[in-house]
mmCIF file with all atom_site columns, C-alpha atoms in Angstrom:
data_model
loop_
_atom_site.group_PDB
_atom_site.id
_atom_site.type_symbol
_atom_site.label_atom_id
_atom_site.label_alt_id
_atom_site.label_comp_id
_atom_site.label_asym_id
_atom_site.label_entity_id
_atom_site.label_seq_id
_atom_site.pdbx_PDB_ins_code
_atom_site.Cartn_x
_atom_site.Cartn_y
_atom_site.Cartn_z
_atom_site.occupancy
_atom_site.B_iso_or_equiv
_atom_site.pdbx_formal_charge
_atom_site.auth_seq_id
_atom_site.auth_comp_id
_atom_site.auth_asym_id
_atom_site.auth_atom_id
_atom_site.pdbx_PDB_model_num
ATOM 1   C CA . MET A 1 1   ? 91.804  115.225 74.294  1.00 0.00 ? 208 MET A CA 1
ATOM 2   C CA . ASP A 1 2   ? 88.182  114.952 75.478  1.00 0.00 ? 209 ASP A CA 1
ATOM 3   C CA . LYS A 1 3   ? 87.890  111.607 73.676  1.00 0.00 ? 210 LYS A CA 1
ATOM 4   C CA . LEU A 1 4   ? 90.966  110.343 75.522  1.00 0.00 ? 211 LEU A CA 1
ATOM 5   C CA . LYS A 1 5   ? 89.610  111.499 78.883  1.00 0.00 ? 212 LYS A CA 1
ATOM 6   C CA . ARG A 1 6   ? 86.271  109.766 78.223  1.00 0.00 ? 213 ARG A CA 1
ATOM 7   C CA . LEU A 1 7   ? 88.090  106.590 77.149  1.00 0.00 ? 214 LEU A CA 1
ATOM 8   C CA . LEU A 1 8   ? 90.273  106.593 80.255  1.00 0.00 ? 215 LEU A CA 1
ATOM 9   C CA . LYS A 1 9   ? 87.242  107.099 82.518  1.00 0.00 ? 216 LYS A CA 1
ATOM 10  C CA . LYS A 1 10  ? 85.560  104.042 80.963  1.00 0.00 ? 217 LYS A CA 1
ATOM 11  C CA . THR A 1 11  ? 88.722  101.922 81.109  1.00 0.00 ? 218 THR A CA 1
ATOM 12  C CA . PRO A 1 12  ? 88.939  99.635  84.151  1.00 0.00 ? 219 PRO A CA 1
ATOM 13  C CA . PRO A 1 13  ? 92.043  99.894  86.352  1.00 0.00 ? 220 PRO A CA 1
ATOM 14  C CA . VAL A 1 14  ? 95.039  98.412  84.567  1.00 0.00 ? 221 VAL A CA 1
ATOM 15  C CA . PRO A 1 15  ? 97.244  95.933  86.425  1.00 0.00 ? 222 PRO A CA 1
ATOM 16  C CA . LEU A 1 16  ? 100.985 96.457  86.433  1.00 0.00 ? 223 LEU A CA 1
ATOM 17  C CA . GLY A 1 17  ? 103.022 94.708  83.785  1.00 0.00 ? 224 GLY A CA 1
ATOM 18  C CA . ILE A 1 18  ? 102.609 94.859  80.029  1.00 0.00 ? 225 ILE A CA 1
ATOM 19  C CA . ALA A 1 19  ? 99.194  96.551  80.141  1.00 0.00 ? 226 ALA A CA 1
ATOM 20  C CA . GLY A 1 20  ? 100.525 99.111  82.605  1.00 0.00 ? 227 GLY A CA 1
ATOM 21  C CA . ALA A 1 21  ? 103.484 99.796  80.339  1.00 0.00 ? 228 ALA A CA 1
ATOM 22  C CA . LEU A 1 22  ? 101.181 100.267 77.349  1.00 0.00 ? 229 LEU A CA 1
ATOM 23  C CA . LEU A 1 23  ? 99.024  102.700 79.307  1.00 0.00 ? 230 LEU A CA 1
ATOM 24  C CA . PHE A 1 24  ? 102.162 104.581 80.380  1.00 0.00 ? 231 PHE A CA 1
ATOM 25  C CA . LEU A 1 25  ? 103.267 104.838 76.725  1.00 0.00 ? 232 LEU A CA 1
ATOM 26  C CA . LEU A 1 26  ? 99.827  106.133 75.705  1.00 0.00 ? 233 LEU A CA 1
ATOM 27  C CA . LEU A 1 27  ? 99.865  108.757 78.459  1.00 0.00 ? 234 LEU A CA 1
ATOM 28  C CA . PHE A 1 28  ? 103.430 109.766 77.561  1.00 0.00 ? 235 PHE A CA 1
ATOM 29  C CA . SER A 1 29  ? 102.431 110.197 73.910  1.00 0.00 ? 236 SER A CA 1
ATOM 30  C CA . THR A 1 30  ? 99.461  112.340 74.883  1.00 0.00 ? 237 THR A CA 1
ATOM 31  C CA . ALA A 1 31  ? 101.504 114.472 77.262  1.00 0.00 ? 238 ALA A CA 1
ATOM 32  C CA . TRP A 1 32  ? 104.238 114.734 74.643  1.00 0.00 ? 239 TRP A CA 1
ATOM 33  C CA . THR A 1 33  ? 101.899 116.404 72.194  1.00 0.00 ? 240 THR A CA 1
ATOM 34  C CA . LEU A 1 34  ? 100.996 118.941 74.875  1.00 0.00 ? 241 LEU A CA 1
ATOM 35  C CA . ALA A 1 35  ? 104.556 119.681 76.061  1.00 0.00 ? 242 ALA A CA 1
ATOM 36  C CA . SER A 1 36  ? 105.414 123.237 75.155  1.00 0.00 ? 243 SER A CA 1
ATOM 37  C CA . ARG A 1 37  ? 107.569 124.453 78.041  1.00 0.00 ? 244 ARG A CA 1
ATOM 38  C CA . PHE A 1 38  ? 111.246 124.024 78.664  1.00 0.00 ? 245 PHE A CA 1
ATOM 39  C CA . SER A 1 39  ? 113.011 125.118 81.813  1.00 0.00 ? 246 SER A CA 1
ATOM 40  C CA . ARG A 1 40  ? 116.579 126.290 81.378  1.00 0.00 ? 247 ARG A CA 1
ATOM 41  C CA . ALA A 1 41  ? 117.326 124.288 84.542  1.00 0.00 ? 248 ALA A CA 1
ATOM 42  C CA . ALA A 1 42  ? 116.899 121.146 82.443  1.00 0.00 ? 249 ALA A CA 1
ATOM 43  C CA . CYS A 1 43  ? 119.906 122.149 80.305  1.00 0.00 ? 250 CYS A CA 1
ATOM 44  C CA . CYS A 1 44  ? 122.264 120.927 83.001  1.00 0.00 ? 251 CYS A CA 1
ATOM 45  C CA . GLY A 1 45  ? 121.100 117.408 82.305  1.00 0.00 ? 252 GLY A CA 1
ATOM 46  C CA . LYS A 1 46  ? 119.091 114.862 84.187  1.00 0.00 ? 253 LYS A CA 1
ATOM 47  C CA . SER A 1 47  ? 119.380 111.133 84.655  1.00 0.00 ? 254 SER A CA 1
ATOM 48  C CA . LEU A 1 48  ? 116.748 108.419 84.586  1.00 0.00 ? 255 LEU A CA 1
ATOM 49  C CA . ALA A 1 49  ? 117.284 105.109 86.362  1.00 0.00 ? 256 ALA A CA 1
ATOM 50  C CA . THR A 1 50  ? 115.056 102.148 85.663  1.00 0.00 ? 257 THR A CA 1
ATOM 51  C CA . ALA A 1 51  ? 115.172 98.388  85.317  1.00 0.00 ? 258 ALA A CA 1
ATOM 52  C CA . LYS A 1 52  ? 115.713 96.272  82.207  1.00 0.00 ? 259 LYS A CA 1
ATOM 53  C CA . LEU A 1 53  ? 112.035 95.910  81.296  1.00 0.00 ? 260 LEU A CA 1
ATOM 54  C CA . ALA A 1 54  ? 111.287 99.641  80.956  1.00 0.00 ? 261 ALA A CA 1
ATOM 55  C CA . TYR A 1 55  ? 114.756 100.766 79.883  1.00 0.00 ? 262 TYR A CA 1
ATOM 56  C CA . PRO A 1 56  ? 114.344 100.608 76.075  1.00 0.00 ? 263 PRO A CA 1
ATOM 57  C CA . TYR A 1 57  ? 111.097 102.601 76.243  1.00 0.00 ? 264 TYR A CA 1
ATOM 58  C CA . LEU A 1 58  ? 112.462 105.282 78.563  1.00 0.00 ? 265 LEU A CA 1
ATOM 59  C CA . GLU A 1 59  ? 115.630 105.539 76.490  1.00 0.00 ? 266 GLU A CA 1
ATOM 60  C CA . ARG A 1 60  ? 113.537 106.193 73.357  1.00 0.00 ? 267 ARG A CA 1
ATOM 61  C CA . MET A 1 61  ? 111.403 108.771 75.181  1.00 0.00 ? 268 MET A CA 1
ATOM 62  C CA . ALA A 1 62  ? 114.511 110.548 76.495  1.00 0.00 ? 269 ALA A CA 1
ATOM 63  C CA . LYS A 1 63  ? 116.068 110.680 73.004  1.00 0.00 ? 270 LYS A CA 1
ATOM 64  C CA . LYS A 1 64  ? 112.818 112.058 71.610  1.00 0.00 ? 271 LYS A CA 1
ATOM 65  C CA . MET A 1 65  ? 112.875 114.836 74.201  1.00 0.00 ? 272 MET A CA 1
ATOM 66  C CA . GLU A 1 66  ? 116.541 115.634 73.491  1.00 0.00 ? 273 GLU A CA 1
ATOM 67  C CA . GLU A 1 67  ? 115.659 116.020 69.810  1.00 0.00 ? 274 GLU A CA 1
ATOM 68  C CA . LYS A 1 68  ? 112.825 118.426 70.593  1.00 0.00 ? 275 LYS A CA 1
ATOM 69  C CA . TYR A 1 69  ? 114.610 120.560 73.195  1.00 0.00 ? 276 TYR A CA 1
ATOM 70  C CA . GLU A 1 70  ? 117.995 121.904 72.142  1.00 0.00 ? 277 GLU A CA 1
ATOM 71  C CA . GLY A 1 71  ? 120.528 121.667 74.944  1.00 0.00 ? 278 GLY A CA 1
ATOM 72  C CA . LEU A 1 72  ? 118.612 119.052 76.930  1.00 0.00 ? 279 LEU A CA 1
ATOM 73  C CA . LYS A 1 73  ? 120.672 116.039 77.997  1.00 0.00 ? 280 LYS A CA 1
ATOM 74  C CA . VAL A 1 74  ? 119.066 112.986 79.578  1.00 0.00 ? 281 VAL A CA 1
ATOM 75  C CA . HIS A 1 75  ? 121.253 110.085 80.700  1.00 0.00 ? 282 HIS A CA 1
ATOM 76  C CA . THR A 1 76  ? 119.227 106.876 80.896  1.00 0.00 ? 283 THR A CA 1
ATOM 77  C CA . TYR A 1 77  ? 120.584 104.022 83.004  1.00 0.00 ? 284 TYR A CA 1
ATOM 78  C CA . CYS A 1 78  ? 119.490 100.403 83.042  1.00 0.00 ? 285 CYS A CA 1
ATOM 79  C CA . ILE A 1 79  ? 119.913 99.146  86.600  1.00 0.00 ? 286 ILE A CA 1
ATOM 80  C CA . ARG A 1 80  ? 120.672 95.442  86.933  1.00 0.00 ? 287 ARG A CA 1
ATOM 81  C CA . ASN A 1 81  ? 119.038 93.798  89.925  1.00 0.00 ? 288 ASN A CA 1
ATOM 82  C CA . ASP A 1 82  ? 121.941 92.320  91.887  1.00 0.00 ? 289 ASP A CA 1
ATOM 83  C CA . PHE A 1 83  ? 119.988 92.186  95.153  1.00 0.00 ? 290 PHE A CA 1
ATOM 84  C CA . PHE A 1 84  ? 117.215 89.826  93.980  1.00 0.00 ? 291 PHE A CA 1
ATOM 85  C CA . GLY A 1 85  ? 119.002 88.451  90.904  1.00 0.00 ? 292 GLY A CA 1
ATOM 86  C CA . GLU A 1 86  ? 119.441 89.460  87.277  1.00 0.00 ? 293 GLU A CA 1
ATOM 87  C CA . ARG A 1 87  ? 116.290 87.647  86.197  1.00 0.00 ? 294 ARG A CA 1
ATOM 88  C CA . ILE A 1 88  ? 114.253 90.280  88.033  1.00 0.00 ? 295 ILE A CA 1
ATOM 89  C CA . THR A 1 89  ? 113.733 93.035  85.451  1.00 0.00 ? 296 THR A CA 1
ATOM 90  C CA . VAL A 1 90  ? 111.105 95.365  86.981  1.00 0.00 ? 297 VAL A CA 1
ATOM 91  C CA . SER A 1 91  ? 111.887 98.726  88.554  1.00 0.00 ? 298 SER A CA 1
ATOM 92  C CA . GLY A 1 92  ? 109.725 98.050  91.621  1.00 0.00 ? 299 GLY A CA 1
ATOM 93  C CA . LEU A 1 93  ? 112.339 95.595  92.909  1.00 0.00 ? 300 LEU A CA 1
ATOM 94  C CA . ILE A 1 94  ? 115.432 97.752  92.371  1.00 0.00 ? 301 ILE A CA 1
ATOM 95  C CA . THR A 1 95  ? 117.179 98.493  95.664  1.00 0.00 ? 302 THR A CA 1
ATOM 96  C CA . GLY A 1 96  ? 119.107 101.452 96.975  1.00 0.00 ? 303 GLY A CA 1
ATOM 97  C CA . GLN A 1 97  ? 122.362 99.512  96.994  1.00 0.00 ? 304 GLN A CA 1
ATOM 98  C CA . ASP A 1 98  ? 121.895 98.522  93.339  1.00 0.00 ? 305 ASP A CA 1
ATOM 99  C CA . LEU A 1 99  ? 121.417 102.193 92.444  1.00 0.00 ? 306 LEU A CA 1
ATOM 100 C CA . MET A 1 100 ? 124.418 103.347 94.467  1.00 0.00 ? 307 MET A CA 1
ATOM 101 C CA . LYS A 1 101 ? 126.763 100.649 93.180  1.00 0.00 ? 308 LYS A CA 1
ATOM 102 C CA . GLN A 1 102 ? 125.864 101.037 89.499  1.00 0.00 ? 309 GLN A CA 1
ATOM 103 C CA . LEU A 1 103 ? 125.498 104.834 89.344  1.00 0.00 ? 310 LEU A CA 1
ATOM 104 C CA . LYS A 1 104 ? 128.401 105.813 91.621  1.00 0.00 ? 311 LYS A CA 1
ATOM 105 C CA . ASP A 1 105 ? 130.831 106.866 88.876  1.00 0.00 ? 312 ASP A CA 1
ATOM 106 C CA . GLN A 1 106 ? 128.285 107.798 86.192  1.00 0.00 ? 313 GLN A CA 1
ATOM 107 C CA . PRO A 1 107 ? 127.477 111.336 84.999  1.00 0.00 ? 314 PRO A CA 1
ATOM 108 C CA . LEU A 1 108 ? 124.114 112.091 86.607  1.00 0.00 ? 315 LEU A CA 1
ATOM 109 C CA . GLY A 1 109 ? 123.593 115.755 85.783  1.00 0.00 ? 316 GLY A CA 1
ATOM 110 C CA . SER A 1 110 ? 121.636 118.016 88.104  1.00 0.00 ? 317 SER A CA 1
ATOM 111 C CA . ARG A 1 111 ? 119.082 115.427 89.259  1.00 0.00 ? 318 ARG A CA 1
ATOM 112 C CA . LEU A 1 112 ? 118.393 111.685 89.241  1.00 0.00 ? 319 LEU A CA 1
ATOM 113 C CA . LEU A 1 113 ? 114.833 110.666 88.383  1.00 0.00 ? 320 LEU A CA 1
ATOM 114 C CA . ILE A 1 114 ? 113.507 107.320 89.592  1.00 0.00 ? 321 ILE A CA 1
ATOM 115 C CA . PRO A 1 115 ? 110.009 105.805 89.391  1.00 0.00 ? 322 PRO A CA 1
ATOM 116 C CA . CYS A 1 116 ? 107.869 105.923 92.517  1.00 0.00 ? 323 CYS A CA 1
ATOM 117 C CA . ASN A 1 117 ? 107.594 102.127 92.625  1.00 0.00 ? 324 ASN A CA 1
ATOM 118 C CA . MET A 1 118 ? 111.281 101.812 93.609  1.00 0.00 ? 325 MET A CA 1
ATOM 119 C CA . LEU A 1 119 ? 110.315 102.965 97.104  1.00 0.00 ? 326 LEU A CA 1
ATOM 120 C CA . LYS A 1 120 ? 108.123 101.342 99.709  1.00 0.00 ? 327 LYS A CA 1
ATOM 121 C CA . MET A 1 121 ? 104.576 102.678 99.565  1.00 0.00 ? 328 MET A CA 1
ATOM 122 C CA . ASP A 1 122 ? 104.271 106.086 101.259 1.00 0.00 ? 329 ASP A CA 1
ATOM 123 C CA . GLU A 1 123 ? 107.875 105.922 102.521 1.00 0.00 ? 330 GLU A CA 1
ATOM 124 C CA . ASP A 1 124 ? 111.224 107.257 101.360 1.00 0.00 ? 331 ASP A CA 1
ATOM 125 C CA . ILE A 1 125 ? 112.808 103.822 101.835 1.00 0.00 ? 332 ILE A CA 1
ATOM 126 C CA . PHE A 1 126 ? 113.975 101.245 99.289  1.00 0.00 ? 333 PHE A CA 1
ATOM 127 C CA . LEU A 1 127 ? 113.298 97.513  99.723  1.00 0.00 ? 334 LEU A CA 1
ATOM 128 C CA . ASP A 1 128 ? 116.772 97.001  101.195 1.00 0.00 ? 335 ASP A CA 1
ATOM 129 C CA . ASP A 1 129 ? 116.045 99.668  103.862 1.00 0.00 ? 336 ASP A CA 1
ATOM 130 C CA . PHE A 1 130 ? 118.358 102.301 102.410 1.00 0.00 ? 337 PHE A CA 1
ATOM 131 C CA . THR A 1 131 ? 116.704 105.712 102.632 1.00 0.00 ? 338 THR A CA 1
ATOM 132 C CA . LEU A 1 132 ? 116.249 108.075 99.745  1.00 0.00 ? 339 LEU A CA 1
ATOM 133 C CA . LYS A 1 133 ? 118.541 110.537 101.539 1.00 0.00 ? 340 LYS A CA 1
ATOM 134 C CA . GLU A 1 134 ? 121.293 107.931 101.948 1.00 0.00 ? 341 GLU A CA 1
ATOM 135 C CA . VAL A 1 135 ? 121.218 107.118 98.234  1.00 0.00 ? 342 VAL A CA 1
ATOM 136 C CA . SER A 1 136 ? 121.084 110.807 97.306  1.00 0.00 ? 343 SER A CA 1
ATOM 137 C CA . ASP A 1 137 ? 124.020 111.624 99.602  1.00 0.00 ? 344 ASP A CA 1
ATOM 138 C CA . THR A 1 138 ? 126.088 108.703 98.309  1.00 0.00 ? 345 THR A CA 1
ATOM 139 C CA . LEU A 1 139 ? 125.490 109.646 94.668  1.00 0.00 ? 346 LEU A CA 1
ATOM 140 C CA . GLN A 1 140 ? 125.858 113.357 95.483  1.00 0.00 ? 347 GLN A CA 1
ATOM 141 C CA . VAL A 1 141 ? 122.789 114.318 93.468  1.00 0.00 ? 348 VAL A CA 1
ATOM 142 C CA . PRO A 1 142 ? 119.203 115.222 94.406  1.00 0.00 ? 349 PRO A CA 1
ATOM 143 C CA . ILE A 1 143 ? 116.688 112.504 93.552  1.00 0.00 ? 350 ILE A CA 1
ATOM 144 C CA . ASP A 1 144 ? 113.198 113.176 92.209  1.00 0.00 ? 351 ASP A CA 1
ATOM 145 C CA . ILE A 1 145 ? 110.532 110.511 92.509  1.00 0.00 ? 352 ILE A CA 1
ATOM 146 C CA . VAL A 1 146 ? 108.400 110.421 89.369  1.00 0.00 ? 353 VAL A CA 1
ATOM 147 C CA . LYS A 1 147 ? 104.863 109.118 89.491  1.00 0.00 ? 354 LYS A CA 1
ATOM 148 C CA . SER A 1 148 ? 103.723 106.722 86.786  1.00 0.00 ? 355 SER A CA 1
ATOM 149 C CA . SER A 1 149 ? 102.371 109.005 84.113  1.00 0.00 ? 356 SER A CA 1
ATOM 150 C CA . GLY A 1 150 ? 103.904 110.322 80.958  1.00 0.00 ? 357 GLY A CA 1
ATOM 151 C CA . GLN A 1 151 ? 103.088 113.894 81.981  1.00 0.00 ? 358 GLN A CA 1
ATOM 152 C CA . ASP A 1 152 ? 104.930 113.514 85.287  1.00 0.00 ? 359 ASP A CA 1
ATOM 153 C CA . LEU A 1 153 ? 107.981 112.152 83.455  1.00 0.00 ? 360 LEU A CA 1
ATOM 154 C CA . ILE A 1 154 ? 108.008 115.018 80.962  1.00 0.00 ? 361 ILE A CA 1
ATOM 155 C CA . ASP A 1 155 ? 107.511 117.591 83.732  1.00 0.00 ? 362 ASP A CA 1
ATOM 156 C CA . ALA A 1 156 ? 110.345 116.086 85.793  1.00 0.00 ? 363 ALA A CA 1
ATOM 157 C CA . ILE A 1 157 ? 112.752 116.056 82.849  1.00 0.00 ? 364 ILE A CA 1
ATOM 158 C CA . LEU A 1 158 ? 111.877 119.598 81.792  1.00 0.00 ? 365 LEU A CA 1
ATOM 159 C CA . GLY A 1 159 ? 111.897 120.891 85.351  1.00 0.00 ? 366 GLY A CA 1
ATOM 160 C CA . VAL A 1 160 ? 108.335 122.206 85.330  1.00 0.00 ? 367 VAL A CA 1
ATOM 161 C CA . ALA A 1 161 ? 105.592 121.650 87.885  1.00 0.00 ? 368 ALA A CA 1
ATOM 162 C CA . GLY A 1 162 ? 102.793 120.841 85.464  1.00 0.00 ? 369 GLY A CA 1
ATOM 163 C CA . PRO A 1 163 ? 100.298 122.410 83.086  1.00 0.00 ? 370 PRO A CA 1
ATOM 164 C CA . ASN A 1 164 ? 100.044 125.597 85.150  1.00 0.00 ? 371 ASN A CA 1
ATOM 165 C CA . PRO A 1 165 ? 102.977 125.835 87.597  1.00 0.00 ? 372 PRO A CA 1
ATOM 166 C CA . THR A 1 166 ? 101.724 129.003 89.281  1.00 0.00 ? 373 THR A CA 1
ATOM 167 C CA . ASP A 1 167 ? 98.452  127.299 90.188  1.00 0.00 ? 374 ASP A CA 1
ATOM 168 C CA . ILE A 1 168 ? 100.109 124.432 92.076  1.00 0.00 ? 375 ILE A CA 1
ATOM 169 C CA . ASP A 1 169 ? 100.600 124.918 95.796  1.00 0.00 ? 376 ASP A CA 1
ATOM 170 C CA . GLU A 1 170 ? 103.379 123.285 97.834  1.00 0.00 ? 377 GLU A CA 1
ATOM 171 C CA . ASN A 1 171 ? 101.261 120.300 98.985  1.00 0.00 ? 378 ASN A CA 1
ATOM 172 C CA . GLN A 1 172 ? 100.165 119.518 95.442  1.00 0.00 ? 379 GLN A CA 1
ATOM 173 C CA . MET A 1 173 ? 103.781 119.674 94.283  1.00 0.00 ? 380 MET A CA 1
ATOM 174 C CA . LYS A 1 174 ? 104.871 117.262 97.012  1.00 0.00 ? 381 LYS A CA 1
ATOM 175 C CA . ASP A 1 175 ? 102.088 114.927 95.899  1.00 0.00 ? 382 ASP A CA 1
ATOM 176 C CA . ARG A 1 176 ? 103.325 115.006 92.294  1.00 0.00 ? 383 ARG A CA 1
ATOM 177 C CA . ARG A 1 177 ? 107.026 114.557 92.916  1.00 0.00 ? 384 ARG A CA 1
ATOM 178 C CA . ILE A 1 178 ? 109.043 114.045 96.077  1.00 0.00 ? 385 ILE A CA 1
ATOM 179 C CA . THR A 1 179 ? 112.473 115.620 96.022  1.00 0.00 ? 386 THR A CA 1
ATOM 180 C CA . THR A 1 180 ? 115.468 115.361 98.325  1.00 0.00 ? 387 THR A CA 1
ATOM 181 C CA . ALA A 1 181 ? 116.686 118.924 97.753  1.00 0.00 ? 388 ALA A CA 1
#
């Protein structure tokens, strides 16, 4: 783990795209080896929504977690970009109306998890000006915003705050994951 931390400190910032996806996969793999907690709240099921580019990777990660944690159910949804066009395959350009239209009649479980880049920076608003609350109310499920690290994804799926949940205060929790409920 110390080797990984030293490597990451020496690594220059990675731009979004393929390199960002590879870094995400590396961080997920590292966090995966450290995951040892499972909240019974996760048994109710969760849903992940992402775009076409990341979908196959997130689907594999979700299946891997279901295999490890008995009773865990993760629905993974590939959201087509109708707003900007189907050729747009990144999650950062998915809109609230695309989410609502495509997830309306789907089983979503107890929470819907979406990546932080689906929202405008530092706002709870999608690119089409739908609010996080509007989408949550329409889909009738709380939405958690997951930051771009493998550990945050694992924690969100398992329903845990992080490596030491009792040591995380309310402000730190809000910084890690924004929730509508």
